[in-house]
């Protein structure tokens, strides 16, 4: 039975002899890296900074998700350098050239402290692709030799597997917090004291979150959008319908306020009952109609929110209908649906894609 490297328990992957002649080295690498990239699906950059993913083997501060990704990127870039020299000279370094690896890793960690998440993602992907290309130039016997294997395999496969055991569950816990509205930092309502800068930051965040959510849901094949497996009893189509409905409700609330000066309260029947009734009414509609409805409703609430003065925008009631509808709510649903959407695009174990493809969350 073929083990699906993208979906099987990590223990099953670790039990495989990846060095065996029958293994497809580069297919294995693509599958493991797909799984690795899925760990950041839907996750705020702010969540990357939180310490607690693991302790430091060198006695330093606890590692964050960001530290683990930067560590992999740093070693991937070192791997490119090492493989390039190995191809040119036939020489591969000894472990003792790096001294105490735990201390070396802490120094490497410090070198990446100022690198933002988007650059870490980009450099990790680029270095992994470069290393795979260099490895493809090695004769099979050289690739699987003791000297080369420890550097090529451990960077493209084994290193990622080691860290997946830590960051898969940690990223899942962070997404649960994001789905519950954790900002992973200061309350965004408080702002910085500079109203113009705060509003510019808000609209940039809103556009980024919605753009990511939209690109992600659009990648899912049509036949999978209605499956009730994304979250309990909800399909991807349901999530899109629900986000669009709350854009529509938020627009109505802000428009009412602009006319009357008062703020409407939430549904009298309660949020859960309202959401259930709303979904029941929308489920017969086709995907294309719900998808367009979401975009149109977003434009409506954005237009209304731009008419508010700053005091209203950042009042307790105003914030519920502006930030939470436009950014916080979408951000929450992004955390809920992103891993499922990414996995929906993965091939089955017996399919071999021609290339690793692109990930809408890599940017």
Short mmCIF file of C-alpha atoms in Angstrom, two decimals:
data_model
loop_
_atom_site.label_atom_id
_atom_site.label_comp_id
_atom_site.label_asym_id
_atom_site.label_seq_id
_atom_site.Cartn_x
_atom_site.Cartn_y
_atom_site.Cartn_z
CA UNK A 1 0.00 0.00 0.00
CA UNK A 2 1.36 3.42 -1.00
CA UNK A 3 1.82 5.85 1.88
CA UNK A 4 0.42 9.27 1.02
CA UNK A 5 3.27 11.49 2.21
CA UNK A 6 1.06 14.57 2.16
CA UNK A 7 -1.69 13.17 4.37
CA UNK A 8 -0.46 10.14 6.34
CA UNK A 9 0.52 10.38 10.03
CA UNK A 10 4.10 11.57 10.44
CA UNK A 11 5.03 8.30 12.13
CA UNK A 12 4.21 6.47 8.89
CA UNK A 13 6.54 8.79 6.97
CA UNK A 14 9.39 8.35 9.43
CA UNK A 15 9.12 4.57 9.07
CA UNK A 16 9.91 4.77 5.34
CA UNK A 17 13.46 4.18 4.14
CA UNK A 18 13.66 7.27 1.92
CA UNK A 19 17.10 6.16 0.74
CA UNK A 20 15.78 2.94 -0.80
CA UNK A 21 16.41 2.56 -4.51
CA UNK A 22 12.70 2.25 -5.31
CA UNK A 23 11.87 5.62 -3.76
CA UNK A 24 11.24 8.53 -6.12
CA UNK A 25 13.53 11.01 -4.38
CA UNK A 26 12.19 14.19 -5.97
CA UNK A 27 8.52 13.15 -5.78
CA UNK A 28 9.04 12.47 -2.09
CA UNK A 29 10.62 15.89 -1.67
CA UNK A 30 7.73 17.67 -3.40
CA UNK A 31 5.16 15.85 -1.28
CA UNK A 32 6.89 16.63 2.00
CA UNK A 33 7.41 20.27 1.03
CA UNK A 34 3.73 20.59 0.07
CA UNK A 35 2.88 19.40 3.54
CA UNK A 36 5.37 21.80 5.06
CA UNK A 37 3.99 24.79 3.15
CA UNK A 38 0.48 23.92 4.29
CA UNK A 39 1.47 24.70 7.88
CA UNK A 40 1.26 28.44 7.17
CA UNK A 41 -2.09 28.23 5.36
CA UNK A 42 -4.41 30.95 6.67
CA UNK A 43 -2.06 31.93 9.49
CA UNK A 44 -1.51 35.62 10.29
CA UNK A 45 2.05 36.87 10.07
CA UNK A 46 1.53 38.16 13.63
CA UNK A 47 1.09 34.55 14.81
CA UNK A 48 4.53 33.67 13.47
CA UNK A 49 6.15 35.73 16.21
CA UNK A 50 4.64 33.98 19.24
CA UNK A 51 7.15 31.98 21.26
CA UNK A 52 6.17 28.55 22.53
CA UNK A 53 6.44 26.26 19.52
CA UNK A 54 9.42 24.52 21.16
CA UNK A 55 12.25 25.07 23.60
CA UNK A 56 15.75 26.01 22.50
CA UNK A 57 18.27 23.16 22.47
CA UNK A 58 20.98 25.69 23.31
CA UNK A 59 19.25 27.22 26.32
CA UNK A 60 18.00 30.32 24.50
CA UNK A 61 14.46 31.70 24.42
CA UNK A 62 11.66 29.41 23.25
CA UNK A 63 11.27 29.14 19.50
CA UNK A 64 8.34 30.56 17.53
CA UNK A 65 6.82 29.32 14.29
CA UNK A 66 8.85 32.06 12.62
CA UNK A 67 12.08 30.72 14.14
CA UNK A 68 11.39 27.24 12.78
CA UNK A 69 10.63 28.50 9.27
CA UNK A 70 13.66 30.79 9.26
CA UNK A 71 15.80 27.89 10.48
CA UNK A 72 14.63 25.73 7.57
CA UNK A 73 15.20 28.58 5.12
CA UNK A 74 18.66 29.24 6.50
CA UNK A 75 19.68 25.61 6.21
CA UNK A 76 18.16 25.35 2.73
CA UNK A 77 20.37 28.24 1.62
CA UNK A 78 23.38 26.59 3.25
CA UNK A 79 22.39 23.39 1.46
CA UNK A 80 22.50 25.19 -1.89
CA UNK A 81 26.01 26.41 -1.12
CA UNK A 82 27.15 22.98 0.06
CA UNK A 83 25.62 21.16 -2.93
CA UNK A 84 27.17 23.65 -5.35
CA UNK A 85 30.61 22.98 -3.91
CA UNK A 86 29.94 19.25 -3.88
CA UNK A 87 29.11 19.29 -7.57
CA UNK A 88 32.15 21.39 -8.40
CA UNK A 89 34.72 19.59 -6.25
CA UNK A 90 33.24 16.28 -5.14
CA UNK A 91 33.88 17.31 -1.54
CA UNK A 92 31.19 17.33 1.15
CA UNK A 93 31.77 18.97 4.56
CA UNK A 94 32.19 17.13 7.84
CA UNK A 95 29.78 17.85 10.67
CA UNK A 96 32.58 19.17 12.85
CA UNK A 97 33.12 22.07 10.46
CA UNK A 98 29.98 23.60 11.99
CA UNK A 99 30.99 22.97 15.60
CA UNK A 100 28.19 22.51 18.11
CA UNK A 101 25.05 22.40 15.95
CA UNK A 102 22.79 23.69 18.75
CA UNK A 103 24.97 26.78 19.19
CA UNK A 104 25.30 27.18 15.42
CA UNK A 105 21.52 27.09 15.07
CA UNK A 106 21.10 29.81 17.70
CA UNK A 107 23.54 32.01 15.76
CA UNK A 108 21.66 31.27 12.55
CA UNK A 109 18.41 32.13 14.34
CA UNK A 110 19.82 35.53 15.32
CA UNK A 111 20.82 36.23 11.71
CA UNK A 112 17.19 35.86 10.62
CA UNK A 113 15.53 37.88 13.39
CA UNK A 114 14.87 40.92 11.20
CA UNK A 115 13.62 38.97 8.15
CA UNK A 116 9.82 39.34 7.69
CA UNK A 117 7.60 36.27 7.17
CA UNK A 118 6.94 36.98 3.48
CA UNK A 119 10.67 37.03 2.76
CA UNK A 120 11.22 33.86 4.82
CA UNK A 121 8.58 32.08 2.77
CA UNK A 122 10.04 33.34 -0.50
CA UNK A 123 13.63 32.44 0.39
CA UNK A 124 12.64 29.01 1.71
CA UNK A 125 10.76 28.16 -1.48
CA UNK A 126 13.54 29.52 -3.70
CA UNK A 127 16.33 27.71 -1.86
CA UNK A 128 14.38 24.44 -1.80
CA UNK A 129 13.82 24.66 -5.56
CA UNK A 130 17.50 25.48 -6.15
CA UNK A 131 18.68 22.60 -3.99
CA UNK A 132 16.37 20.16 -5.77
CA UNK A 133 17.76 21.35 -9.10
CA UNK A 134 21.34 20.85 -7.92
CA UNK A 135 20.50 17.43 -6.49
CA UNK A 136 19.06 16.48 -9.87
CA UNK A 137 22.52 16.89 -11.39
CA UNK A 138 24.06 14.30 -9.08
CA UNK A 139 24.34 10.70 -10.29
CA UNK A 140 22.01 8.46 -8.23
CA UNK A 141 24.93 6.66 -6.59
CA UNK A 142 26.46 9.94 -5.48
CA UNK A 143 23.14 11.30 -4.23
CA UNK A 144 22.64 8.24 -2.03
CA UNK A 145 26.23 8.08 -0.88
CA UNK A 146 26.99 8.65 2.80
CA UNK A 147 28.72 11.98 2.17
CA UNK A 148 26.05 13.62 0.00
CA UNK A 149 22.95 12.05 1.54
CA UNK A 150 23.38 13.68 4.92
CA UNK A 151 23.36 17.14 3.35
CA UNK A 152 20.93 16.75 0.43
CA UNK A 153 18.33 14.45 1.99
CA UNK A 154 18.43 16.09 5.41
CA UNK A 155 17.73 19.51 3.87
CA UNK A 156 15.10 18.50 1.32
CA UNK A 157 13.35 15.73 3.29
CA UNK A 158 14.55 14.77 6.72
CA UNK A 159 14.98 18.26 8.15
CA UNK A 160 11.43 19.19 7.18
CA UNK A 161 10.08 15.96 8.65
CA UNK A 162 11.85 16.67 11.94
CA UNK A 163 10.29 20.12 12.21
CA UNK A 164 6.84 19.06 10.98
CA UNK A 165 6.41 17.11 14.20
CA UNK A 166 6.63 20.41 16.07
CA UNK A 167 5.09 22.98 13.77
CA UNK A 168 2.06 21.06 12.43
CA UNK A 169 0.35 20.88 15.85
CA UNK A 170 1.62 24.34 16.84
CA UNK A 171 0.24 25.94 13.65
CA UNK A 172 -3.09 24.17 14.21
CA UNK A 173 -3.30 25.66 17.72
CA UNK A 174 -2.49 29.12 16.40
CA UNK A 175 -5.20 28.84 13.74
CA UNK A 176 -7.72 27.84 16.42
CA UNK A 177 -6.83 31.01 18.31
CA UNK A 178 -7.12 33.08 15.14
CA UNK A 179 -10.54 31.61 14.40
CA UNK A 180 -11.63 32.76 17.87
CA UNK A 181 -10.46 36.31 17.15
CA UNK A 182 -7.08 36.38 18.91
CA UNK A 183 -5.17 39.33 17.37
CA UNK A 184 -1.79 37.88 18.47
CA UNK A 185 -0.84 41.26 19.85
CA UNK A 186 -2.37 44.56 20.99
CA UNK A 187 -6.11 45.14 20.56
CA UNK A 188 -6.40 46.61 17.04
CA UNK A 189 -9.21 48.90 18.21
CA UNK A 190 -6.80 50.87 20.41
CA UNK A 191 -4.73 52.04 17.46
CA UNK A 192 -1.44 53.90 17.65
CA UNK A 193 -2.72 57.40 18.36
CA UNK A 194 -2.25 58.45 14.73
CA UNK A 195 -5.79 58.25 13.20
CA UNK A 196 -4.63 58.63 9.59
CA UNK A 197 -1.97 55.94 9.93
CA UNK A 198 -4.37 53.64 11.77
CA UNK A 199 -6.98 53.94 9.01
CA UNK A 200 -4.40 53.35 6.29
CA UNK A 201 -3.20 50.26 8.15
CA UNK A 202 -6.79 49.03 8.56
CA UNK A 203 -7.62 49.26 4.87
CA UNK A 204 -4.32 47.61 3.92
CA UNK A 205 -5.04 44.75 6.33
CA UNK A 206 -8.60 44.40 5.07
CA UNK A 207 -7.49 44.24 1.43
CA UNK A 208 -4.77 41.70 2.23
CA UNK A 209 -7.08 39.41 4.21
CA UNK A 210 -9.87 39.51 1.67
CA UNK A 211 -7.49 39.06 -1.24
CA UNK A 212 -5.98 35.98 0.40
CA UNK A 213 -9.40 34.54 1.25
CA UNK A 214 -10.70 35.13 -2.29
CA UNK A 215 -7.67 33.65 -4.05
CA UNK A 216 -7.75 30.64 -1.78
CA UNK A 217 -11.42 29.70 -2.21
CA UNK A 218 -11.15 30.20 -5.97
CA UNK A 219 -8.42 27.53 -6.21
CA UNK A 220 -10.71 24.76 -4.93
CA UNK A 221 -12.14 22.51 -7.68
CA UNK A 222 -15.85 23.03 -8.31
CA UNK A 223 -16.77 19.50 -7.32
CA UNK A 224 -15.35 19.93 -3.81
CA UNK A 225 -16.86 23.28 -2.83
CA UNK A 226 -20.11 21.79 -1.57
CA UNK A 227 -18.64 18.99 0.57
CA UNK A 228 -19.70 19.23 4.22
CA UNK A 229 -16.24 18.59 5.62
CA UNK A 230 -14.44 21.93 5.82
CA UNK A 231 -15.70 22.55 9.36
CA UNK A 232 -18.42 20.53 11.15
CA UNK A 233 -21.52 20.50 8.90
CA UNK A 234 -20.23 23.40 6.80
CA UNK A 235 -18.92 23.36 3.24
CA UNK A 236 -16.63 25.90 1.59
CA UNK A 237 -19.74 27.19 -0.20
CA UNK A 238 -21.33 27.77 3.21
CA UNK A 239 -18.35 29.78 4.43
CA UNK A 240 -18.44 32.00 1.33
CA UNK A 241 -22.19 32.50 1.70
CA UNK A 242 -21.83 33.32 5.39
CA UNK A 243 -19.04 35.88 4.87
CA UNK A 244 -21.11 37.55 2.16
CA UNK A 245 -24.17 37.69 4.42
CA UNK A 246 -22.29 39.48 7.17
CA UNK A 247 -20.88 41.97 4.66
CA UNK A 248 -24.50 42.63 3.68
CA UNK A 249 -25.62 42.95 7.32
CA UNK A 250 -22.70 45.22 8.17
CA UNK A 251 -23.40 47.48 5.22
CA UNK A 252 -27.02 47.80 6.29
CA UNK A 253 -26.03 48.61 9.87
CA UNK A 254 -23.56 51.32 8.83
CA UNK A 255 -25.99 52.81 6.31
CA UNK A 256 -28.69 52.94 9.01
CA UNK A 257 -26.26 54.67 11.35
CA UNK A 258 -25.33 57.25 8.73
CA UNK A 259 -29.05 58.06 8.34
CA UNK A 260 -30.19 57.88 11.98
CA UNK A 261 -27.11 58.18 14.18
CA UNK A 262 -27.99 54.98 16.03
CA UNK A 263 -26.48 51.52 15.83
CA UNK A 264 -28.54 48.39 15.31
CA UNK A 265 -27.98 45.50 17.70
CA UNK A 266 -27.18 41.93 16.73
CA UNK A 267 -29.87 39.38 15.80
CA UNK A 268 -32.51 39.03 18.53
CA UNK A 269 -32.66 35.27 17.95
CA UNK A 270 -28.92 34.91 18.63
CA UNK A 271 -26.00 34.54 16.24
CA UNK A 272 -26.10 30.74 15.94
CA UNK A 273 -29.80 30.66 15.10
CA UNK A 274 -29.46 33.55 12.65
CA UNK A 275 -26.48 31.93 10.92
CA UNK A 276 -28.29 28.59 10.62
CA UNK A 277 -31.41 30.20 9.15
CA UNK A 278 -29.39 32.32 6.75
CA UNK A 279 -27.40 29.32 5.48
CA UNK A 280 -30.52 27.27 5.00
CA UNK A 281 -31.90 30.00 2.74
CA UNK A 282 -28.68 30.38 0.75
CA UNK A 283 -27.66 26.75 0.22
CA UNK A 284 -29.80 26.25 -2.91
CA UNK A 285 -27.94 29.09 -4.69
CA UNK A 286 -25.09 28.19 -7.07
CA UNK A 287 -21.46 28.91 -6.25
CA UNK A 288 -21.08 31.62 -8.89
CA UNK A 289 -24.00 33.60 -7.49
CA UNK A 290 -22.75 33.33 -3.89
CA UNK A 291 -19.21 34.23 -4.90
CA UNK A 292 -20.39 37.35 -6.76
CA UNK A 293 -22.73 38.23 -3.90
CA UNK A 294 -19.78 38.22 -1.49
CA UNK A 295 -17.76 40.60 -3.68
CA UNK A 296 -20.70 42.97 -4.21
CA UNK A 297 -21.57 43.03 -0.51
CA UNK A 298 -17.95 43.76 0.38
CA UNK A 299 -17.89 46.75 -1.95
CA UNK A 300 -21.11 48.01 -0.36
CA UNK A 301 -19.84 47.78 3.23
CA UNK A 302 -16.50 49.33 2.26
CA UNK A 303 -18.27 52.28 0.68
CA UNK A 304 -20.44 52.78 3.76
CA UNK A 305 -17.49 52.44 6.16
CA UNK A 306 -15.57 55.12 4.28
CA UNK A 307 -18.41 57.55 5.07
CA UNK A 308 -17.95 57.20 8.85
CA UNK A 309 -15.98 59.71 10.85
CA UNK A 310 -13.18 58.33 13.01
CA UNK A 311 -15.10 58.58 16.28
CA UNK A 312 -17.93 56.45 14.88
CA UNK A 313 -15.59 54.06 13.10
CA UNK A 314 -13.71 53.26 16.31
CA UNK A 315 -16.61 53.40 18.73
CA UNK A 316 -17.52 50.08 20.36
CA UNK A 317 -20.59 49.60 18.14
CA UNK A 318 -18.92 50.98 15.04
CA UNK A 319 -15.92 48.69 15.45
CA UNK A 320 -18.19 45.65 15.57
CA UNK A 321 -19.69 46.55 12.20
CA UNK A 322 -16.49 47.81 10.53
CA UNK A 323 -13.37 45.99 11.68
CA UNK A 324 -15.02 42.76 12.70
CA UNK A 325 -17.16 42.44 9.58
CA UNK A 326 -14.52 43.57 7.10
CA UNK A 327 -11.33 42.14 8.62
CA UNK A 328 -11.73 40.20 11.86
CA UNK A 329 -14.56 37.98 10.62
CA UNK A 330 -12.88 37.18 7.30
CA UNK A 331 -9.59 36.54 9.10
CA UNK A 332 -11.38 34.08 11.37
CA UNK A 333 -12.91 32.16 8.46
CA UNK A 334 -9.61 32.21 6.60
CA UNK A 335 -8.08 30.31 9.52
CA UNK A 336 -10.94 27.81 9.41
CA UNK A 337 -10.92 27.03 5.69
CA UNK A 338 -7.30 27.55 4.56
CA UNK A 339 -5.79 24.15 5.44
CA UNK A 340 -8.70 22.32 3.83
CA UNK A 341 -8.48 24.47 0.68
CA UNK A 342 -4.75 23.83 0.31
CA UNK A 343 -5.14 20.09 0.81
CA UNK A 344 -8.01 20.00 -1.69
CA UNK A 345 -5.48 20.90 -4.38
CA UNK A 346 -3.03 18.17 -3.49
CA UNK A 347 -2.70 15.16 -5.81
CA UNK A 348 -3.49 11.69 -4.55
CA UNK A 349 -0.60 9.42 -3.65
CA UNK A 350 -0.64 7.72 -7.07
CA UNK A 351 -0.66 11.00 -9.02
CA UNK A 352 2.57 12.71 -10.02
CA UNK A 353 2.28 16.42 -10.78
CA UNK A 354 4.71 17.78 -13.35
CA UNK A 355 5.71 20.61 -10.99
CA UNK A 356 5.09 21.54 -7.37
CA UNK A 357 2.68 24.27 -8.48
CA UNK A 358 1.93 27.52 -6.66
CA UNK A 359 0.34 28.31 -3.36
CA UNK A 360 -1.96 31.35 -3.05
CA UNK A 361 -0.75 31.83 0.51
CA UNK A 362 2.96 32.05 -0.37
CA UNK A 363 2.90 35.76 -1.08
#
